[in-house]
Structures are given as C-alpha cells and as structure tokens.
Backbone as a ProteinNet text record, in pm:
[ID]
protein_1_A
[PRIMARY]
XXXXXXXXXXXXXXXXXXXXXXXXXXXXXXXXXXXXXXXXXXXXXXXXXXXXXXXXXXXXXXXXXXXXXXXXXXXXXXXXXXXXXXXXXXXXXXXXXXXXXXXXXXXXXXXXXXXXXXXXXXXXXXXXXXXXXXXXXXXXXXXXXXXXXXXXXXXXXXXXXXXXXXXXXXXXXXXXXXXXXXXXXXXXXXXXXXXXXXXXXXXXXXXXXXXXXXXXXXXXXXXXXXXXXXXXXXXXXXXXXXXXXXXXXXXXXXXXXXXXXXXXXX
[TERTIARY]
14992.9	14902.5	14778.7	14820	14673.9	14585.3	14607.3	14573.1	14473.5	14506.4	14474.6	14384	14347.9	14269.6	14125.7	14202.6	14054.4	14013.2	14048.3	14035.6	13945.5	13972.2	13902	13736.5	13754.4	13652.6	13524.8	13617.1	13568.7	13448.7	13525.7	13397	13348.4	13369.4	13269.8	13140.1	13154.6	13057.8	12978.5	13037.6	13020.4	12892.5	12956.9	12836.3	12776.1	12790	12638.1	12567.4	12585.3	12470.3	12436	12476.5	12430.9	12337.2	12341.5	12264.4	12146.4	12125.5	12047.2	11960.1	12028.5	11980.3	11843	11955.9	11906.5	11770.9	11768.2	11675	11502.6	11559.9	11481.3	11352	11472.1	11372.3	11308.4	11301	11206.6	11063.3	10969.8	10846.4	10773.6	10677.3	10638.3	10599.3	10589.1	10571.9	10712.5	10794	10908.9	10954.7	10918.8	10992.9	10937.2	10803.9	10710.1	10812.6	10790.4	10869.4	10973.7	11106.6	11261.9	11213.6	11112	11082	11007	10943.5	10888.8	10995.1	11100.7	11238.1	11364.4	11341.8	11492.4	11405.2	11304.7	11277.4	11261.4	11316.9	11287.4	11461.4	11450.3	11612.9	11597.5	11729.3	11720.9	11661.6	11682.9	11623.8	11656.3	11562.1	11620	11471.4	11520.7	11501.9	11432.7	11332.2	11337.2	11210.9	11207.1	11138.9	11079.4	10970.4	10879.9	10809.9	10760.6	10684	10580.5	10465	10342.9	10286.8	10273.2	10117.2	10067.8	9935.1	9793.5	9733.4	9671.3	9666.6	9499.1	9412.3	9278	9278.5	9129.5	9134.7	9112.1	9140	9167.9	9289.9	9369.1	9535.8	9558.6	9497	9463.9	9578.1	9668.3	9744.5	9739.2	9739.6	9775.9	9852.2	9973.8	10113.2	10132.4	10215.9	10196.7	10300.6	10428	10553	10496.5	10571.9	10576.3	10711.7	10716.1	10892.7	10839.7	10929.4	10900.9	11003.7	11027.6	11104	11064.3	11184.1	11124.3	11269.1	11173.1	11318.4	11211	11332.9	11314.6	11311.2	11193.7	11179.7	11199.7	11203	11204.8	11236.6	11404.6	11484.1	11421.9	11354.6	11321.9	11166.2	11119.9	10961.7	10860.5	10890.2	10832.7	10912.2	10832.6	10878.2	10785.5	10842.3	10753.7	10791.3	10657.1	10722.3	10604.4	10683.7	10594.2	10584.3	10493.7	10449.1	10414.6	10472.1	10431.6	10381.1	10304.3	10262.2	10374.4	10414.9	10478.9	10435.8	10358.2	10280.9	10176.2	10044.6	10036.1	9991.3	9951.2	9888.9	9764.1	9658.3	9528.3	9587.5	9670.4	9729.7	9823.8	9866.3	10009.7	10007.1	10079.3	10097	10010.6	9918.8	9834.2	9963.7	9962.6	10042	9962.3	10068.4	10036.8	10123.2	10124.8	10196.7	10194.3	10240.8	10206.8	10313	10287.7	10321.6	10342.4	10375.2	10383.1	10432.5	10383	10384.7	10416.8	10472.3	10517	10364.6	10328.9	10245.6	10135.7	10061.1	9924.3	9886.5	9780.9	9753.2	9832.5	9823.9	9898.2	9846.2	9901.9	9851.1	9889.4	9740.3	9760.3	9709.7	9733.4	9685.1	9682.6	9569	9583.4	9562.2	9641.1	9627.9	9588.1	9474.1	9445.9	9456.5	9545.2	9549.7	9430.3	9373.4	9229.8	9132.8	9167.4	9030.6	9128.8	9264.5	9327.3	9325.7	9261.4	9229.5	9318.9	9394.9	9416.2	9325.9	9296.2	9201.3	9296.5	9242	9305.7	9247.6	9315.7	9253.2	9256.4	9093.2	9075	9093.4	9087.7	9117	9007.9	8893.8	8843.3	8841.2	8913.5	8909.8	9062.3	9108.7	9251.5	9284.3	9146.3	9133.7	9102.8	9083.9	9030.8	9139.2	9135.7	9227.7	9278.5	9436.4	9545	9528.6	9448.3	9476.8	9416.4	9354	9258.2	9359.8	9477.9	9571.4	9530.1	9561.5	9540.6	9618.9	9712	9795.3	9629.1	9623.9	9566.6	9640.6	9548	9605.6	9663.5	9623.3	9680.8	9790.4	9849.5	9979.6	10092.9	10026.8	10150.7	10206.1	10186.2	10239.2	10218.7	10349.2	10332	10223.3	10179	10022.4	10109.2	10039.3	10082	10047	10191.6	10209	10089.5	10080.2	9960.6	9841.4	9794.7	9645.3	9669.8	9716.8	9728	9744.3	9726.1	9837.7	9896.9	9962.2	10105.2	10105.1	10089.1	10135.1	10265.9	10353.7	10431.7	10370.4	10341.1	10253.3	10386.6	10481.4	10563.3	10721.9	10797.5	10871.5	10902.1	10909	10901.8	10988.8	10997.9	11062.3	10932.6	10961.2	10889.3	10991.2	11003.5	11038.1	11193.8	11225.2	11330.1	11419.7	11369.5	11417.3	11367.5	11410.6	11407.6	11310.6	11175.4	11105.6	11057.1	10976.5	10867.4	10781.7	10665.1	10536	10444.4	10412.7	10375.4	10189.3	10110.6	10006.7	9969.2	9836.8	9887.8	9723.2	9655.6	9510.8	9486.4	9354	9339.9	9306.8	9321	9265.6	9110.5	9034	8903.4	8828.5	8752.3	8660.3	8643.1	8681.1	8694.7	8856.3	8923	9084	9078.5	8984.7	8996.8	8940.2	8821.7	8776.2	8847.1	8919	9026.1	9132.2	9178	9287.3	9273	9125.4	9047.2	9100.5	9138.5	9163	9104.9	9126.5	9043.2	9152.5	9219.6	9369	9497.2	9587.5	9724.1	9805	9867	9986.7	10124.1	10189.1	10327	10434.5	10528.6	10633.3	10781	10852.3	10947.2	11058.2	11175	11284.4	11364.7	11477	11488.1	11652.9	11687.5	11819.5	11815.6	11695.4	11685	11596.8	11517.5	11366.6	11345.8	11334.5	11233.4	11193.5	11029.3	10905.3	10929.4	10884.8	10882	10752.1	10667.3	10552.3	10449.5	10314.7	10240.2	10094.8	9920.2	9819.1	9741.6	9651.6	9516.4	9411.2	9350.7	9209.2	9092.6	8960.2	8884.7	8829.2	8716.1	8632.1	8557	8527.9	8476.3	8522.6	8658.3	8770.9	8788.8	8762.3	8780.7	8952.2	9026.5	9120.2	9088.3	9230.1	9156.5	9278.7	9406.3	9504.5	9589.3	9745.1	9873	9980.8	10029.7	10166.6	10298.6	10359.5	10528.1	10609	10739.5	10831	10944.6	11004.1	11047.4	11186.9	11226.4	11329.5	11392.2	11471.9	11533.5	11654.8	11689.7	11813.7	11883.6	11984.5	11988.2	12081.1	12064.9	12035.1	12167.2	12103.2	12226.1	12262.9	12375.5	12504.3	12523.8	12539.2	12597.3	12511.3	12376.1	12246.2	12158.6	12199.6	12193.9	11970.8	11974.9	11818.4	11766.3	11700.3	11646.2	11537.8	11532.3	11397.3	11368.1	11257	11197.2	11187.3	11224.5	11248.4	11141.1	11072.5	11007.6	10883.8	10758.4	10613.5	10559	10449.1	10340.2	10257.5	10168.3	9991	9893.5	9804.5	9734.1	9648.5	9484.2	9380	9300.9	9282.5	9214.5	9094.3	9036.9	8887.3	8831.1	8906.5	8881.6	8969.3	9117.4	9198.4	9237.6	9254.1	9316.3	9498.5	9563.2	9729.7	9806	9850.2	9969.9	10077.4	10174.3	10290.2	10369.9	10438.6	10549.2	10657.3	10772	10903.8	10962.3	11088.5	11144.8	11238.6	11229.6	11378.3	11469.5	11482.2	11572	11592.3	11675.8	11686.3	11802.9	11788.2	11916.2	11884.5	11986.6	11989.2	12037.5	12008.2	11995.3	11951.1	12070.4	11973.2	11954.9	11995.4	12008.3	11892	11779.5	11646.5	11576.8	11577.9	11525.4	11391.1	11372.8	11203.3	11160	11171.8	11035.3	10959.3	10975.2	10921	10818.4	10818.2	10715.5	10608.6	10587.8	10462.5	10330.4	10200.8	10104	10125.6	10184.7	10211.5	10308	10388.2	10525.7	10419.3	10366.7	10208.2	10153.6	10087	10019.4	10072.4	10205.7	10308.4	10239.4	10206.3	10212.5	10203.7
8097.1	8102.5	8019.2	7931.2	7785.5	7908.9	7928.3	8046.6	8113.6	8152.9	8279.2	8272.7	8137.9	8057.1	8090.6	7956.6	7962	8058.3	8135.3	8284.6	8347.7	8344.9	8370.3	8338.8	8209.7	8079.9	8101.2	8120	8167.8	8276.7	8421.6	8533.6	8493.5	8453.1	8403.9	8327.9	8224.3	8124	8205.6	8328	8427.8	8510.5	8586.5	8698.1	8618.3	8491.6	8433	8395.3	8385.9	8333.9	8415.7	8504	8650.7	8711.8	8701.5	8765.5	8679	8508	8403.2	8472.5	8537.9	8529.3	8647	8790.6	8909.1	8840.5	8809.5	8768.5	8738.2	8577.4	8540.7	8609.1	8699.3	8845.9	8941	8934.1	9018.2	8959.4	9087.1	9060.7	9033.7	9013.2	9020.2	9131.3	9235.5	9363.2	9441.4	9373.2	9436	9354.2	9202.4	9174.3	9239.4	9257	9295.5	9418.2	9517.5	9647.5	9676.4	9558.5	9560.9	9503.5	9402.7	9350.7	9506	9556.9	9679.7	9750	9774.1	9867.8	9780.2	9712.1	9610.9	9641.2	9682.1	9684.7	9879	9920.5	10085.7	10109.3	10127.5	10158.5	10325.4	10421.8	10518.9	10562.4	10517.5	10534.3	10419.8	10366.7	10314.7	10306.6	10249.4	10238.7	10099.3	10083.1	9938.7	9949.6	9821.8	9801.4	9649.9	9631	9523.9	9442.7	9364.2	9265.1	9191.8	9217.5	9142.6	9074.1	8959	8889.3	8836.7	8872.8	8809	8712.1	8626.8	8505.6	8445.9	8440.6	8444.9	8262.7	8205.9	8102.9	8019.8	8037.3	7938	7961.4	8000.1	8037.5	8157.8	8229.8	8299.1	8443	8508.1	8586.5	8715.6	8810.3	8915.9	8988.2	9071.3	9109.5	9256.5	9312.3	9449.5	9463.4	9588.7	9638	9744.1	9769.7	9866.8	9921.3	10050.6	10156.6	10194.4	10184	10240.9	10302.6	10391.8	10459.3	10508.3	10530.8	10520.8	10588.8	10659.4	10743.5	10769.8	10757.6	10791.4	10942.9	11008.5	11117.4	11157.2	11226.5	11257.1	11177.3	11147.4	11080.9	10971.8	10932.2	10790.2	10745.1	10814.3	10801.2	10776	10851.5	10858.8	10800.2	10698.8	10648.9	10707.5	10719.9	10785.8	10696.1	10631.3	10567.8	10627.7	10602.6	10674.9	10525.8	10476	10353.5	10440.8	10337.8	10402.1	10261	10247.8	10149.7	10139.2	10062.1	10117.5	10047.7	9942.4	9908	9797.5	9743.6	9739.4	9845.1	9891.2	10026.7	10049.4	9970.6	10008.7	10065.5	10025.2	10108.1	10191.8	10198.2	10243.6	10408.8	10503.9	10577.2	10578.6	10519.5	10474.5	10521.4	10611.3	10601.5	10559.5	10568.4	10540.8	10602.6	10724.9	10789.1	10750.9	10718.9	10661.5	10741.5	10788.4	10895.2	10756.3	10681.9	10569.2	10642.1	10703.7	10729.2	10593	10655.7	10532	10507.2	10642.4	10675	10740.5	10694.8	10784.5	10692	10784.1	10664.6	10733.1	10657.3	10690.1	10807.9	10831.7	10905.9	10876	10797.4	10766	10814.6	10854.7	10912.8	10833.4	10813.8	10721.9	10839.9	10788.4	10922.8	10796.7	10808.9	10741.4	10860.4	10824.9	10909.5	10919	10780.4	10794.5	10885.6	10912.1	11007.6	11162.4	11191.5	11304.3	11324.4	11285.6	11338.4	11250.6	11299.2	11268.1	11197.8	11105.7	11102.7	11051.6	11093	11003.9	10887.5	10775.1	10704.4	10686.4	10681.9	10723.7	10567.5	10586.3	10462.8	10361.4	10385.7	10281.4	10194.3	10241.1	10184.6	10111.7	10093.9	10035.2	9864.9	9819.5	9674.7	9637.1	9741.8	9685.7	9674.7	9582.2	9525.5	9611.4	9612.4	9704.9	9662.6	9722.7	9718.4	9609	9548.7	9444.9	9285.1	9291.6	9197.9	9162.6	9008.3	9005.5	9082.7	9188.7	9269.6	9360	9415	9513.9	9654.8	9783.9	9878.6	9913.8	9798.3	9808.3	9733.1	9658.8	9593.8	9656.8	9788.4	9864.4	9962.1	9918.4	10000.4	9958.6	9895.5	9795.5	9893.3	9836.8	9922.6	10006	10072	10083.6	9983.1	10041.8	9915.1	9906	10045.5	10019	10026.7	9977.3	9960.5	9771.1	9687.4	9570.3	9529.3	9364.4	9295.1	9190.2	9184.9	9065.8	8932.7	8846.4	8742.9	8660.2	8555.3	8488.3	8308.5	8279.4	8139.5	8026	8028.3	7927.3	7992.3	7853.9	7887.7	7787.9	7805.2	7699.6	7732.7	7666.2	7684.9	7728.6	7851.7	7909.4	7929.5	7902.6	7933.7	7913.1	7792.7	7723.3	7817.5	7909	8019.2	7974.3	8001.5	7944	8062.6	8067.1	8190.7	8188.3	8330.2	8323.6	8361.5	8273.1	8266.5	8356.8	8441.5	8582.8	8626.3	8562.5	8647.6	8780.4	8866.5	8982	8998.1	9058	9111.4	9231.2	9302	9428	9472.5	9533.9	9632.8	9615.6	9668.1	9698.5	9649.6	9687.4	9604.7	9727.3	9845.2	9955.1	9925.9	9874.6	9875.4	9732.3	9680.5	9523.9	9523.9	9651.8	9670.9	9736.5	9808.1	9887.3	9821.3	9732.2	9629.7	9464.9	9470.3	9371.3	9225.8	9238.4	9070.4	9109.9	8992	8978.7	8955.9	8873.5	8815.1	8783.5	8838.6	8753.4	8724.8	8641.6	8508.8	8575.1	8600.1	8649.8	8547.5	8545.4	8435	8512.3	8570.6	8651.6	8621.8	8605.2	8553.6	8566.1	8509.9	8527.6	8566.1	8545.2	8597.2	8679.1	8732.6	8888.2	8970.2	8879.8	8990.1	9046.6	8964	8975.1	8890.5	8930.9	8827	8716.9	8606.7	8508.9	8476.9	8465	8435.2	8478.8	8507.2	8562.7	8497.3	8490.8	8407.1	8508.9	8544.5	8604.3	8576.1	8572	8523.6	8662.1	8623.9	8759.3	8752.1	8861.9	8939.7	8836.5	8692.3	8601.3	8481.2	8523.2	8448.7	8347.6	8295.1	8208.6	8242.7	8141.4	8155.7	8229.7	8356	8413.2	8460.1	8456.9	8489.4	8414.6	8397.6	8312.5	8462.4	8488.4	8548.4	8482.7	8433.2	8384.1	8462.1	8466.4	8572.5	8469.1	8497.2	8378.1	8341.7	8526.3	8586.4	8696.5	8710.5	8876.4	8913.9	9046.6	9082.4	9179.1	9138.3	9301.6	9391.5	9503.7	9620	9702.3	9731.9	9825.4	9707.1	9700.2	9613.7	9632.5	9810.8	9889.7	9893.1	9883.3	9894.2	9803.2	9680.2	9540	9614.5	9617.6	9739.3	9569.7	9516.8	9407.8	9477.2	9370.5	9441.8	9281.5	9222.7	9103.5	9140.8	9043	9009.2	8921.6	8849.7	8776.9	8746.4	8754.6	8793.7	8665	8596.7	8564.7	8528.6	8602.6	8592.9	8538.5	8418.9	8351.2	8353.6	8383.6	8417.3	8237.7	8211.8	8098.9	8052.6	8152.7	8139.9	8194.9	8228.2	8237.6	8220.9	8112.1	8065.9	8125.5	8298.5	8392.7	8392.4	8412.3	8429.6	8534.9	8635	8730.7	8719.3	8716.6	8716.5	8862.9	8893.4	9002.3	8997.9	9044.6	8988.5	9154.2	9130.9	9255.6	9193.3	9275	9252.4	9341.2	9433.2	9512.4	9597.1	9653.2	9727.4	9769.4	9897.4	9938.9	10020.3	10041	10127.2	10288.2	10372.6	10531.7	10639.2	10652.6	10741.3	10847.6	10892.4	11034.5	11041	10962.9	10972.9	11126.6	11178	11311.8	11377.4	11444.1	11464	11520	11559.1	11587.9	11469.5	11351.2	11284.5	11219.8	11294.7	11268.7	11383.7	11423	11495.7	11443.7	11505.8	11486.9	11609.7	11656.5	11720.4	11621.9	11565.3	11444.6	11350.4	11340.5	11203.6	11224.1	11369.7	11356.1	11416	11376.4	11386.5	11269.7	11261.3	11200.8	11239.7
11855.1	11739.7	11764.1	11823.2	11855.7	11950.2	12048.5	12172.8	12137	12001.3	11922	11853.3	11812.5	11682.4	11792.9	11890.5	12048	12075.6	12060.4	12144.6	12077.4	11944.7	11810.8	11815.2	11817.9	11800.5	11947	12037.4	12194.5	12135.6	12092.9	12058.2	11994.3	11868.9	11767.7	11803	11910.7	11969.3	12078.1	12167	12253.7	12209.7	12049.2	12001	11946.7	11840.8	11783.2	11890.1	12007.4	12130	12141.7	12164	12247	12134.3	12003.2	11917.3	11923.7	11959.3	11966.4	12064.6	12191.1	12298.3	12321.3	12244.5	12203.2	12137.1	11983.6	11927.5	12005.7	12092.8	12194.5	12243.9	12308.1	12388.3	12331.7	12200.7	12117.3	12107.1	12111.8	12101.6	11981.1	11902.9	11869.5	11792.8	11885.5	11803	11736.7	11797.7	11775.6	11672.7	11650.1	11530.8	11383.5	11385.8	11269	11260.5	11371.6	11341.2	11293.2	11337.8	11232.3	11072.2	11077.5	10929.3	10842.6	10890.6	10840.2	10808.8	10876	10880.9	10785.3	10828.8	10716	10570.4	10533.9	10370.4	10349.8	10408.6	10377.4	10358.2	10225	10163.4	10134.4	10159.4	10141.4	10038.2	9889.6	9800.2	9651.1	9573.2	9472.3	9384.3	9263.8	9109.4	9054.8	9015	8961.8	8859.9	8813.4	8698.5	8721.5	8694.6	8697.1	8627.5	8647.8	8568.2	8678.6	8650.5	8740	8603.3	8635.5	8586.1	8630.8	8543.8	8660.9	8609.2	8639.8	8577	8659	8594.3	8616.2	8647	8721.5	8714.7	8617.8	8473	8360.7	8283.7	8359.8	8316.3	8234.6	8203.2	8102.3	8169.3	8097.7	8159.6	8104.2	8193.1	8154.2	8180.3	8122.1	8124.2	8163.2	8308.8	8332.3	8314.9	8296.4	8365	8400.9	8519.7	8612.8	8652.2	8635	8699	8860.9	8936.8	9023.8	9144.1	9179.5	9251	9388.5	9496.2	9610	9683.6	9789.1	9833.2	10000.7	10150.8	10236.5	10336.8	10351.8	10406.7	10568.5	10627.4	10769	10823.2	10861.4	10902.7	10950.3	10746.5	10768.4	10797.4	10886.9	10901.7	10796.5	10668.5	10569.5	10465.5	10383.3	10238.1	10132.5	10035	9888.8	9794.8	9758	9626.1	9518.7	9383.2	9259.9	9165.2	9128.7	9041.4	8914.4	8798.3	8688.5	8613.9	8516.8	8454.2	8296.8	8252.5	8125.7	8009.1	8002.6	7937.3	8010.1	7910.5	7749.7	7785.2	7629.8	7636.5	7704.1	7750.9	7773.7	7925.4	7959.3	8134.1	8121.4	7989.5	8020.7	8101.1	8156.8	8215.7	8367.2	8365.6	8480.6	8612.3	8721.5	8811.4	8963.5	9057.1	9213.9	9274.3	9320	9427.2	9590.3	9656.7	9830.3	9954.4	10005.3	10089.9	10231.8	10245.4	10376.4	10493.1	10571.6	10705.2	10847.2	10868.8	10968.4	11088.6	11154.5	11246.5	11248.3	11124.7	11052.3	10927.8	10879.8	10761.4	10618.5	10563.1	10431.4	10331	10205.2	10164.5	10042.8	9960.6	9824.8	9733.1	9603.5	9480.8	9331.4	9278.4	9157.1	9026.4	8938.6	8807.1	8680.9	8615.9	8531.3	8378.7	8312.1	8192.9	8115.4	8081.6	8009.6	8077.3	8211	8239.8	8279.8	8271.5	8289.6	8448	8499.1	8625.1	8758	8844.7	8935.7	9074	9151.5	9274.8	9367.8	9488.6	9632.2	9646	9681.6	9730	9852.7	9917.2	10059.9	10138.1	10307.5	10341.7	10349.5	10283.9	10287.1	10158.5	10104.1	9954.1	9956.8	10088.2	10092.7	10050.5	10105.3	10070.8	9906.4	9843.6	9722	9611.6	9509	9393.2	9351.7	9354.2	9263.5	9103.9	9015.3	8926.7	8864.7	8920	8902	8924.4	9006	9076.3	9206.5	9267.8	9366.8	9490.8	9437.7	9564.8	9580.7	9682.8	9732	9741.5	9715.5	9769.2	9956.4	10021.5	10144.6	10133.7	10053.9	10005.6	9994.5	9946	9894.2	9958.7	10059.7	10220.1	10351.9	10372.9	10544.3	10610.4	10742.7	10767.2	10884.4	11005	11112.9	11211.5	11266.7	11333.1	11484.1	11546.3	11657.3	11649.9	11495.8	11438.9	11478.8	11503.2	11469.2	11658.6	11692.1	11795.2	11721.9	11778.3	11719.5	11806.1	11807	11902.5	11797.6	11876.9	11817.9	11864.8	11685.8	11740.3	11760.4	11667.8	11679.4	11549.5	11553.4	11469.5	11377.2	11248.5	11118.9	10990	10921.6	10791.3	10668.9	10606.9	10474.2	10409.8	10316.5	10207.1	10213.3	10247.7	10313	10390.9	10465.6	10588.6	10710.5	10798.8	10929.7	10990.4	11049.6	11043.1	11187.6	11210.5	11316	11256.1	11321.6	11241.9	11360.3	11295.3	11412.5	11353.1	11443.4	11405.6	11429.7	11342.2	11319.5	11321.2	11373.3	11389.4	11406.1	11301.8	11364.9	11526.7	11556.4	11695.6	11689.3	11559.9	11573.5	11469.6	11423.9	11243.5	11164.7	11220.1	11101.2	11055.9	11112.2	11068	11000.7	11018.8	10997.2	10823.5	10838	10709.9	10635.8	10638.1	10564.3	10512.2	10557.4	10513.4	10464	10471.8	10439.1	10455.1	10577	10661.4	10831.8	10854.9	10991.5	11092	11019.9	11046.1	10909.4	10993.6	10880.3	10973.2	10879	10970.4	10891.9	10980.4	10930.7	10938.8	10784.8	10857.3	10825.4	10957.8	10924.9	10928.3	10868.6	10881.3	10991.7	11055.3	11218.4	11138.6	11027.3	11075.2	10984.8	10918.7	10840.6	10881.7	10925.9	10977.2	10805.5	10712.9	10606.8	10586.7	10539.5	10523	10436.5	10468.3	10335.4	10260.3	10378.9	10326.2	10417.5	10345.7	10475.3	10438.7	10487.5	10476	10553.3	10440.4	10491	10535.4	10644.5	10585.5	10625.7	10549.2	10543.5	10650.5	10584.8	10728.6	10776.5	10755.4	10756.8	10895.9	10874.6	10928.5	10809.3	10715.6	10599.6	10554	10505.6	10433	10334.4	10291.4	10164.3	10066.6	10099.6	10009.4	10105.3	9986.4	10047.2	9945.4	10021.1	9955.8	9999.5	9866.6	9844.7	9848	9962.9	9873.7	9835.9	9697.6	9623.8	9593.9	9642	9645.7	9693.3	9772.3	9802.4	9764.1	9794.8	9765.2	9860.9	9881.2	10044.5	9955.2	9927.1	9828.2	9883.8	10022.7	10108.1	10190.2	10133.1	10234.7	10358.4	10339.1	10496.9	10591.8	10573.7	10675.6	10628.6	10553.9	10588.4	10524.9	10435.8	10411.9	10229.1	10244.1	10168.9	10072.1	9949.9	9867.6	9821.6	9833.4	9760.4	9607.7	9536.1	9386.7	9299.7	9341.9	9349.9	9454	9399.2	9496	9421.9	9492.3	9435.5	9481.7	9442.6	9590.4	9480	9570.8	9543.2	9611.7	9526.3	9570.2	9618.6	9755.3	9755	9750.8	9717.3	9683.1	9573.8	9452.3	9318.4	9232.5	9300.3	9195.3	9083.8	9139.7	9060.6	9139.7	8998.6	9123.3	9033.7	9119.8	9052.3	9126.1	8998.1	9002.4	8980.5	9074.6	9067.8	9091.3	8932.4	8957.4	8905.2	9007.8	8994.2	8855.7	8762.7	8633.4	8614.2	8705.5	8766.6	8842.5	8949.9	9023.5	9077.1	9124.3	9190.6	9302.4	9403.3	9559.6	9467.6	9511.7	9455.1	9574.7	9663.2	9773.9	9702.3	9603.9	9529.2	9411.5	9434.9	9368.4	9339.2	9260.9	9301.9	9350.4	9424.3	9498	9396.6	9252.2	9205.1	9194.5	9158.5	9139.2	9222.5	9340	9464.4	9455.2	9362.3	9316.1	9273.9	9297.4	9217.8	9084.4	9084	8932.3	8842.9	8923.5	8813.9	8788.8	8881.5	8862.9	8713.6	8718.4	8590.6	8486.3	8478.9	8373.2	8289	8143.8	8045.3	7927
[MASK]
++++++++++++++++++++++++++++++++++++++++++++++++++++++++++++++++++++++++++++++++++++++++++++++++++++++++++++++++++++++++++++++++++++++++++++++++++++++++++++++++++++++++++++++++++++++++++++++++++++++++++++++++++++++++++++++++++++++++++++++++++++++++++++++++++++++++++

C-alpha cells in the first residue's frame, strides 16, 4: 500500500512537470491563441449590467442580454447584444459574426432610427455605446494582424500570469483597433486574461482593463467566461464597469437569433 501511495505521488510530480515544462515551450503567439480559445464556449446565455461612470462619479446604468453560440467547427462565434434598459437604449442591438481568420462582421440596430448599419472596420476603435469598451473589444482581434513577444512573468489580479506584449503588424491595423500597443497578462494555469493596458496611437498610456472575476462554464473543455470587467480610461478618468448577474452554458442556443432580421426585432 506505502508502494502504491509513492507510485501515486511519483506521476503526480511526473505530469505537473511535464505540463510546467510543456507550458515553458510555448510561444507567445501560441499563448494569446489558447487564451482566445479557452473563452469560446459552445454556446450560452447571460444578462448584464455595465456602468459607466464619467470623471465626476456621475453614473449611468445599462443591462444588457446576450447570447452566443459557436459556428464552423468552432472558427466562428456569433454573439447577439441586446440592450434591456433604460429606455433611451433600450432595444439598441449588436450582432458580431467573430471570425477567427478575417475581419469580423458587425451590425448595430438602433430602434429610434429603425434602421439597421454595419459597422465597418474602421469604426472598430470607437466607443461602445458611449463606454470605455470599444467596438474592437467585443471580439478578440486576429491573431496574424498583431506580434506577440513574452516580456516577463508576474502576479495580476492575484494569478500568476505572462505578461505578453501585443502590437499591430502595420498603422492601418493599429488604427482600427486603436492602440499602438497592449500588454497582455494571461493566466499560466488557465490561459485567461486578467488584466490587460493600452496605450494609443501616441504610444501614451490610454486604458487599464481588470478582470475581477471568472467562471469556467464548460467543465468538460475546461471553456471560461469573465464575470466581472472594469476598464479605466487614463486620460479622461472615465471607468466602466461590466458585471455579468447571470449566466448559463446552452450549446442548444438557437440560430435564429444570429440574424439581422432577429436584430431588428422590436
């Protein structure tokens, strides 16, 4: 039985090295790429709460529904944003087509004007909703628009991380996503983000995003969703907050709802 315990204890000490070791030898590009992949759940359900909070504290209160389901074994995510109140937004949607290997494909439906529009990619950098997320927020980017280096490794958000910088390729991609640079800090024994630091086209510091909280959703494929956001603008001491107040995993989401016709359902 003692034999047996060691023997035990032996693999155990065997595969956590070997996963240490595995780890190690990952690049840079490859860690961004499992962190991009550990947050794409087959499909699920949730409901939200952002507030935005201007620089004299002054707040203003969103919920948001939003649903999300994985296409072409996976390549493609669809999520549908709905606004659910106050009223001056309410039905306001965001449809996002996230392509793994192309650019995205987004659509905004504003009820006050009836009308559906795309939003094209140069309009990717600009304010969701008048929040400090961006519409390039709301869909990890591609991954061979960017280089990756790995600067070091540190504690965020009391996670043990790699702190991975992340630069465009060119200044049309740089303008589209409206940083020059971001600093990634990815968790090493989840490969999800904790926290990440923008700075603009300037090179200037220009946003800090918290993640405050996660939850791993799918057990079986180990698949995470952050619960807790909060990005802080550092050069106009504006900060939004986004907290999930509920959610659930649902691979059985149904595809109408990946319409621009379910869009301008109101």
């Amino acid at each position: 039985m003692k034999a047996i315990k060691i023997s035990t204890i032996l693999v155990l000490i065997i595969s956590f090295c070997f996963v240490l070791s595995s780890q190690e030898k990952l690049t840079a590009k490859q860690i961004m790429d499992k962190s991009f992949e550990t947050m794409k759940l087959a499909g699920s359900e949730a409901v939200s709460t952002m507030t935005i909070i201007d620089n004299k504290g002054r707040e203003r209160v969103r919920q948001i529904a939003m649903v999300t389901k994985l296409f072409n074994s996976g390549d493609t995510e669809k999520r549908l944003l709905r606004f659910l109140s106050p009223p001056d937004v309410k039905g306001t949607g965001l449809l996002v087509f996230d392509y793994k290997e192309k650019d995205d494909d987004m659509w905004l439906f504003m009820p006050a004007l009836r009308k559906t529009r795309r939003i094209v990619s140069s309009e990717r950098a600009k304010s969701f909703m008048g929040s400090e997320f961006s519409y390039a927020d709301m869909a990890p980017p591609i991954l061979d628009e960017f280089t990756y280096n790995i600067l070091t490794e540190t504690v965020a958000e009391g996670t043990l991380c790699w702190e991975i910088e992340m630069m465009p390729v060119n200044e049309n991609i740089a303008d589209e996503n409206g940083f020059s640079k971001r600093i990634t800090y990815i968790g090493k024994k989840d490969f999800v983000i904790r926290k990440a630091v923008y700075f603009d086209l300037d090179g200037e510091l220009h946003k800090e995003l918290a993640v405050k909280e996660i939850k791993e959703l799918d057990t079986k494929n180990h698949k995470y969703r952050p619960l807790h956001m909060v990005m802080i603008n550092k050069q106009n001491n504006r900060k939004s907050v986004l907290k999930v107040d509920k959610i659930q995993f649902n691979p059985n989401v149904k595809d109408d709802y990946f319409t621009t016709r379910y869009l301008e359902r109101y």
